[in-house]
Every structure is written in C-alpha cells, then in structure tokens.
Amino acid sequence: MSTCSTVSRDLDEPISGTAATATTWLLLEQPGPWGAKALTSSHLDPALGRALEAAAQGTGVRIALIRRPGRHADSGTPTARQAYVAHTVPGNVWLRSAMVRDPRRLLDVDFAALGRGDHGSFDSALGGRHHTGDPLALVCTNGKRDRCCALLGRPLAAELASSGVEGVWEVTHLGGHRFSPTLLVLPYGYAYGRAEAHAVKEVLHGVQEGRIVVEGCRGRSAWERPGQAAELAVRRATGEYGAQTLAVVRTEGAAPRWEVTVAHTDGRHWRVVVAQGASLPARPESCGASVLGSPARMDVVAVREPATTTALAG
C-alpha cells in the first residue's frame, strides 16, 4: 500500500506555501514516546500540556516537543531538559536557549510578548541566554501522527546526527507529513520537505552564512501560506537568497486569490499574485485516513515589480 508521502511525490505535488505558521517557536525537550497529540500524550504532564496549549493560543507561538535522535525507550522523567525559543520575523530574528528543571516554569512566560518578538519573560523565568551555537535542524519523527514521519524522518535524523551535524533534534509535528521527511530550520524558520541528508547539510551551511536554500523549501513560518509562496517566488525570480533581506509587508484579498507585497531591505518591492488551487486527484491526505481530500496548493500567477511584470506558469 502506498504511503501519503509516496503518492504526493509521485504526483509531484508542489510544496511551496505549505509550512506551518508561527512567528515564534517554543521547543521543550521531552524524551520517550510521543502520542499523536504529543503535548498531552507523552511523559509530559498532560495538565501542563493543556495549559501550555491554552497559553499559546492566538499569540503566534507554536509549541513543540523535541528529543535527541535515536531509540526512545521509556527512561522516566529527566532531571533537566533543554528548551529553546526562536523568533523568525526578519529584522528581529533570534534564538534563545535554557536548561529547565521544572517545565511548569514555562507558564511564567508571557506568550503574547514572545509572539511579538520580545524574549524578556523567557529569559527571566528560565534564565535564557542567546544561543551562539549551530542552527537547529528539527526533523519531524512523530510516527503516531503519521507513519511517514517515523519511516522517513527517524532515519534522516539519525543519519544527520551520526555524521556529526550539530543542532539536530527530532520534533513532534511540523504539518504536511505527506512531504516527509519534513524539516524546520531555526532561527530563520524555513521549512523543507522531501529532505535528504546532503541537502539538509547544504541548507544548514547556508544558514550559517545567512543564506536561504530555496530548493525543497516549503516556506517561512513567519508568513501565512500566500506570503510563503510569494516570498519564495521573489527569491527564485531575483536570485536573492539573503535570509534577512525580504519581508512580506502586505497581503490583500482572500481565498482563492491574493496580492502579496514583498519588500527588500534596499527599498525594492514586488507585488505577487497568488491563487489557491487544489492538488488533484483526490486521495487520503495522511496515512490511515479514510476520507479522500484534495490538499490546497498555492500557485504563483505573477511577480510584478513597478512598471514590469513577470508571468509565471501556474
């Protein structure tokens, strides 16, 4: 039986504009097994998981659990665990880290401020500090959510870790498991699909140089899906790969058609027409799903600079 990722790959389903949306990511180390909804179905106290979900609601913060690559035996509760928080909006990109002995201290953090890009409450509650090490490479491996994440994500995470790549973690859920193996790179917040180890190493090398690799990129989590597709289209059209140079400054319209303004730090801007379509034929959107669906896709119709137009195939 074909998996959802095999079907998506065989259909050459486009991946641009499919990243999970979050201005800020909050990551908490939680070893051991994860259930489909990991914040409330792991060794983390489910009451704490529910409280964290409620605290983050509507703030732009997305919470995920992470663990080191490898086997995940039931090893009990760790005495200390790693926590990270990253803000992904250009002009205010940062990554902070802390060691946490009592994860309930996370409830002392101001989630609305985190979503706006202010890390002060994280630092004061947890003793957070600026992360000066390698970028984080988060590989989705939550097989309880979708088996493709286990079948494809775990080997990728293990291969990266065994080859000496720093900053590699397994993560609970990044969305779009039909694009497995999926990857999120922080601090910039770009997601990738159908990832392979050699390509991930190139992506991470680029991040260390402040450069974005567009190949295989699903989009930047800071933007909604039309903005993700528009920004990547501008990068392809102009060859601009600086991580901090482009920002989505306006999105006009509503589904199924938007006009997105993408601005460069040098003053240039582009107006990008994005249309929502359906990826056909209908099929299960995840492994084990009994209902057929047609996933939404973001098609870039045109990229316009002032007084110029570049038409793109939709």
Coordinates of C-alpha atoms in Angstrom, one line a residue:
M1 CA 0.0 0.0 0.0
S2 CA 1.4 3.4 -0.9
T3 CA 2.1 5.9 1.8
C4 CA 0.8 9.5 1.7
S5 CA 4.3 10.8 1.0
T6 CA 4.9 8.3 -1.9
V7 CA 1.6 9.4 -3.5
S8 CA 2.5 13.1 -3.0
R9 CA 5.9 12.6 -4.5
D10 CA 4.6 10.6 -7.5
L11 CA 2.0 13.3 -8.2
D12 CA 4.8 15.9 -8.0
E13 CA 2.6 17.9 -5.6
P14 CA 4.1 21.4 -5.2
I15 CA 5.4 22.2 -1.7
S16 CA 5.8 25.9 -1.8
G17 CA 3.5 27.7 0.6
T18 CA 2.8 24.7 2.9
A19 CA 4.8 25.4 6.0
A20 CA 3.3 25.6 9.5
T21 CA 2.7 29.2 10.5
A22 CA 4.3 30.7 13.7
T23 CA 6.2 33.9 14.3
T24 CA 7.8 32.2 17.3
W25 CA 8.7 28.6 18.1
L26 CA 8.9 27.3 21.7
L27 CA 10.6 23.9 22.0
L28 CA 10.8 21.7 25.1
E29 CA 12.9 18.5 25.3
Q30 CA 10.7 15.5 26.2
P31 CA 12.4 12.1 25.8
G32 CA 10.4 8.9 25.5
P33 CA 7.4 8.0 23.3
W34 CA 5.1 10.6 21.8
G35 CA 1.4 10.2 21.1
A36 CA -0.4 11.8 18.1
K37 CA -1.1 14.9 20.2
A38 CA 2.3 15.0 21.9
L39 CA 1.8 17.9 24.3
T40 CA -1.0 15.8 26.1
S41 CA 0.1 12.3 25.2
S42 CA 3.8 11.9 26.2
H43 CA 5.6 11.7 29.5
L44 CA 5.0 15.5 29.9
D45 CA 2.2 16.1 32.5
P46 CA -0.9 16.3 30.3
A47 CA -2.4 19.1 32.5
L48 CA 0.8 21.1 31.8
G49 CA 0.5 20.3 28.1
R50 CA -3.1 21.6 28.0
A51 CA -2.1 24.7 30.0
L52 CA 0.7 25.5 27.5
E53 CA -1.6 25.0 24.6
A54 CA -4.1 27.4 26.1
A55 CA -1.4 30.0 26.9
A56 CA -0.1 29.9 23.3
Q57 CA -3.5 30.2 21.7
G58 CA -3.7 33.2 19.4
T59 CA -0.2 34.5 20.2
G60 CA 1.7 33.4 17.2
V61 CA 3.7 31.0 19.3
R62 CA 3.8 27.3 18.3
I63 CA 4.9 24.8 20.9
A64 CA 6.6 21.5 20.0
L65 CA 8.4 18.8 21.9
I66 CA 11.9 17.7 20.9
R67 CA 14.2 14.8 21.7
R68 CA 17.6 13.6 20.7
P69 CA 17.8 11.3 17.6
G70 CA 17.9 7.6 18.4
R71 CA 15.9 4.9 20.3
H72 CA 13.2 6.2 22.6
A73 CA 12.8 3.8 25.5
D74 CA 10.7 4.7 28.4
S75 CA 13.5 6.2 30.5
G76 CA 11.5 8.2 33.0
T77 CA 11.5 11.9 33.7
P78 CA 14.7 13.8 33.0
T79 CA 16.1 15.9 35.8
A80 CA 16.9 18.7 33.4
R81 CA 15.8 19.3 29.8
Q82 CA 16.7 21.7 27.0
A83 CA 14.3 24.5 26.0
Y84 CA 14.6 26.8 23.0
V85 CA 12.6 29.7 21.8
A86 CA 13.1 31.3 18.4
H87 CA 11.6 34.4 16.7
T88 CA 11.5 34.2 12.9
V89 CA 10.4 37.6 11.6
P90 CA 13.1 39.4 9.5
G91 CA 14.7 42.3 11.3
N92 CA 14.2 40.7 14.7
V93 CA 15.4 37.1 14.4
W94 CA 16.8 35.4 17.5
L95 CA 17.3 32.1 19.1
R96 CA 17.5 31.7 23.0
S97 CA 18.1 28.6 25.0
A98 CA 17.7 27.5 28.6
M99 CA 18.1 24.4 30.8
V100 CA 14.8 23.6 32.5
R101 CA 14.4 21.5 35.7
D102 CA 10.7 22.3 36.2
P103 CA 8.8 22.7 32.9
R104 CA 5.9 24.3 34.7
R105 CA 8.1 27.4 34.8
L106 CA 7.2 27.8 31.1
L107 CA 3.8 29.0 32.3
D108 CA 5.5 32.1 33.7
V109 CA 6.5 33.2 30.2
D110 CA 4.5 36.0 28.5
F111 CA 3.4 34.2 25.3
A112 CA 1.9 37.3 23.7
A113 CA 5.3 39.0 24.1
L114 CA 7.1 36.0 22.7
G115 CA 4.9 36.1 19.7
R116 CA 5.7 39.8 19.2
G117 CA 9.4 39.0 19.4
D118 CA 10.2 40.0 23.0
H119 CA 12.1 37.3 24.8
G120 CA 12.5 39.1 28.2
S121 CA 10.0 36.9 30.1
F122 CA 11.6 33.7 28.8
D123 CA 15.0 34.9 30.0
S124 CA 13.7 36.0 33.4
A125 CA 11.6 32.9 34.0
L126 CA 14.1 30.3 32.8
G127 CA 17.5 32.0 32.7
G128 CA 17.5 32.0 28.9
R129 CA 20.6 33.1 27.0
H130 CA 21.5 33.9 23.4
H131 CA 22.2 30.7 21.5
T132 CA 25.6 31.1 19.9
G133 CA 25.9 27.6 18.5
D134 CA 24.8 25.9 15.3
P135 CA 21.3 26.4 13.8
L136 CA 18.7 23.9 14.9
A137 CA 17.6 21.2 12.4
L138 CA 14.3 19.8 13.6
V139 CA 13.2 16.6 11.8
C140 CA 9.6 15.5 12.3
T141 CA 9.6 11.9 13.6
N142 CA 6.1 11.6 15.2
G143 CA 5.0 8.2 13.8
K144 CA 1.9 8.3 15.9
R145 CA 0.8 11.3 13.9
D146 CA 1.7 9.8 10.6
R147 CA 3.8 6.7 9.9
C148 CA 5.7 8.5 7.1
C149 CA 7.3 10.7 9.8
A150 CA 8.7 7.6 11.5
L151 CA 9.6 5.7 8.4
L152 CA 11.4 8.6 6.7
G153 CA 12.1 11.1 9.5
R154 CA 13.8 9.0 12.0
P155 CA 16.4 7.6 9.6
L156 CA 17.1 11.1 8.4
A157 CA 17.6 12.5 11.9
A158 CA 19.8 9.5 12.8
E159 CA 22.0 9.9 9.7
L160 CA 22.5 13.6 10.3
A161 CA 23.4 13.1 13.9
S162 CA 25.8 10.2 13.2
S163 CA 27.6 12.2 10.5
G164 CA 28.4 14.9 13.1
V165 CA 25.8 17.5 12.2
E166 CA 25.2 19.7 15.3
G167 CA 21.9 21.0 16.4
V168 CA 19.8 18.0 15.1
W169 CA 16.6 17.2 17.1
E170 CA 13.6 15.1 16.4
V171 CA 10.4 17.2 16.7
T172 CA 6.7 16.2 17.3
H173 CA 4.8 17.8 14.4
L174 CA 5.5 20.2 11.6
G175 CA 2.4 19.6 9.5
G176 CA 2.4 18.3 5.9
H177 CA 3.5 14.8 6.7
R178 CA 2.8 13.9 3.1
F179 CA 6.0 15.8 2.3
S180 CA 8.1 13.6 4.7
P181 CA 10.7 13.8 5.7
T182 CA 10.0 17.3 6.8
L183 CA 12.4 19.7 8.5
L184 CA 12.3 23.1 10.2
V185 CA 15.5 25.2 10.5
L186 CA 15.8 27.8 13.2
P187 CA 16.3 30.6 13.8
Y188 CA 15.0 31.7 10.4
G189 CA 12.0 29.4 10.4
Y190 CA 12.2 27.9 6.9
A191 CA 10.6 24.5 6.5
Y192 CA 11.7 21.9 4.0
G193 CA 10.0 18.8 2.5
R194 CA 11.2 15.6 1.0
A195 CA 14.5 16.3 2.7
E196 CA 17.7 14.3 2.1
A197 CA 20.8 14.4 4.3
H198 CA 23.1 16.0 1.7
A199 CA 20.5 18.7 1.0
V200 CA 20.0 19.4 4.7
K201 CA 23.7 19.9 5.2
E202 CA 23.7 22.4 2.4
V203 CA 20.7 24.2 4.0
L204 CA 22.5 24.4 7.4
H205 CA 25.7 25.6 5.8
G206 CA 23.6 28.3 4.1
V207 CA 22.0 29.3 7.4
Q208 CA 25.4 29.8 9.0
E209 CA 26.2 32.2 6.2
G210 CA 22.9 34.0 6.4
R211 CA 21.7 32.5 3.2
I212 CA 18.5 30.6 2.3
V213 CA 18.4 27.5 0.1
V214 CA 15.2 27.6 -2.0
E215 CA 15.3 24.1 -3.4
G216 CA 12.8 21.9 -1.4
C217 CA 11.7 24.9 0.7
R218 CA 8.0 24.9 1.9
G219 CA 8.2 28.5 3.2
R220 CA 9.0 30.7 6.1
S221 CA 6.8 30.1 9.2
A222 CA 6.5 33.8 9.9
W223 CA 4.2 34.3 6.9
E224 CA 0.8 32.9 6.1
R225 CA 0.7 30.5 3.2
P226 CA 0.1 33.0 0.4
G227 CA 3.1 35.1 1.8
Q228 CA 5.3 32.0 2.0
A229 CA 4.7 31.2 -1.7
A230 CA 5.1 34.9 -2.7
E231 CA 8.4 35.3 -0.9
L232 CA 9.9 32.1 -2.4
A233 CA 8.7 33.2 -5.9
V234 CA 10.6 36.5 -5.5
R235 CA 13.7 34.7 -4.4
R236 CA 13.6 32.5 -7.5
A237 CA 12.8 35.4 -9.8
T238 CA 15.6 37.6 -8.5
G239 CA 18.3 35.2 -7.1
E240 CA 18.1 37.0 -3.8
Y241 CA 18.9 34.4 -1.1
G242 CA 19.8 36.6 1.9
A243 CA 17.9 35.3 4.9
Q244 CA 17.1 38.8 6.3
T245 CA 16.6 40.7 3.1
L246 CA 13.0 40.0 2.2
A247 CA 9.8 40.5 4.2
V248 CA 6.1 40.1 3.4
V249 CA 4.7 43.6 4.2
R250 CA 1.1 43.3 3.0
T251 CA -1.4 40.7 1.9
E252 CA -4.6 41.8 0.2
G253 CA -7.5 39.7 -0.9
A254 CA -8.9 36.5 0.3
A255 CA -9.1 32.9 -0.8
P256 CA -8.8 31.9 -3.6
R257 CA -6.7 34.9 -4.7
W258 CA -4.4 37.3 -3.0
E259 CA -1.9 40.1 -4.0
V260 CA 1.1 39.9 -1.7
T261 CA 3.7 42.7 -1.4
V262 CA 7.2 41.5 -0.7
A263 CA 9.8 44.2 0.2
H264 CA 13.6 44.2 0.1
T265 CA 15.7 45.9 2.7
D266 CA 17.2 48.0 -0.2
G267 CA 13.8 49.6 -0.9
R268 CA 12.6 47.4 -3.8
H269 CA 9.3 45.7 -3.7
W270 CA 7.3 43.3 -5.7
R271 CA 3.5 42.6 -5.9
V272 CA 2.9 38.8 -6.3
V273 CA -0.4 37.3 -7.3
V274 CA -1.1 34.0 -5.6
A275 CA -4.0 31.8 -6.4
Q276 CA -5.3 28.9 -4.3
G277 CA -5.9 25.7 -6.2
A278 CA -6.5 22.0 -5.3
S279 CA -3.9 19.2 -5.7
L280 CA -5.6 16.5 -7.7
P281 CA -6.6 13.7 -7.9
A282 CA -8.3 13.4 -4.5
R283 CA -6.6 10.9 -2.2
P284 CA -6.0 10.4 1.6
E285 CA -4.0 13.3 2.9
S286 CA -2.3 11.2 5.5
C287 CA -1.6 7.6 6.1
G288 CA -4.6 5.8 7.6
A289 CA -7.1 8.5 6.6
S290 CA -10.3 7.0 5.3
V291 CA -11.6 10.2 3.7
L292 CA -10.3 11.4 0.3
G293 CA -9.1 15.0 0.1
S294 CA -7.6 17.5 -2.3
P295 CA -5.0 19.5 -0.5
A296 CA -4.9 23.2 -1.1
R297 CA -1.9 24.5 -3.1
M298 CA -0.5 28.0 -3.6
D299 CA 0.1 28.8 -7.2
V300 CA 2.0 32.0 -8.0
V301 CA 0.5 33.6 -11.1
A302 CA 2.7 36.7 -11.5
V303 CA 5.6 38.5 -9.9
R304 CA 5.4 42.3 -10.6
E305 CA 8.0 44.9 -10.0
P306 CA 6.9 48.6 -10.5
A307 CA 6.3 49.0 -14.2
T308 CA 7.3 45.4 -15.0
T309 CA 5.6 42.1 -15.0
T310 CA 7.0 38.6 -14.9
A311 CA 4.3 36.0 -15.7
L312 CA 4.8 32.6 -14.2
A313 CA 3.2 29.3 -15.1
G314 CA 0.5 28.4 -12.5

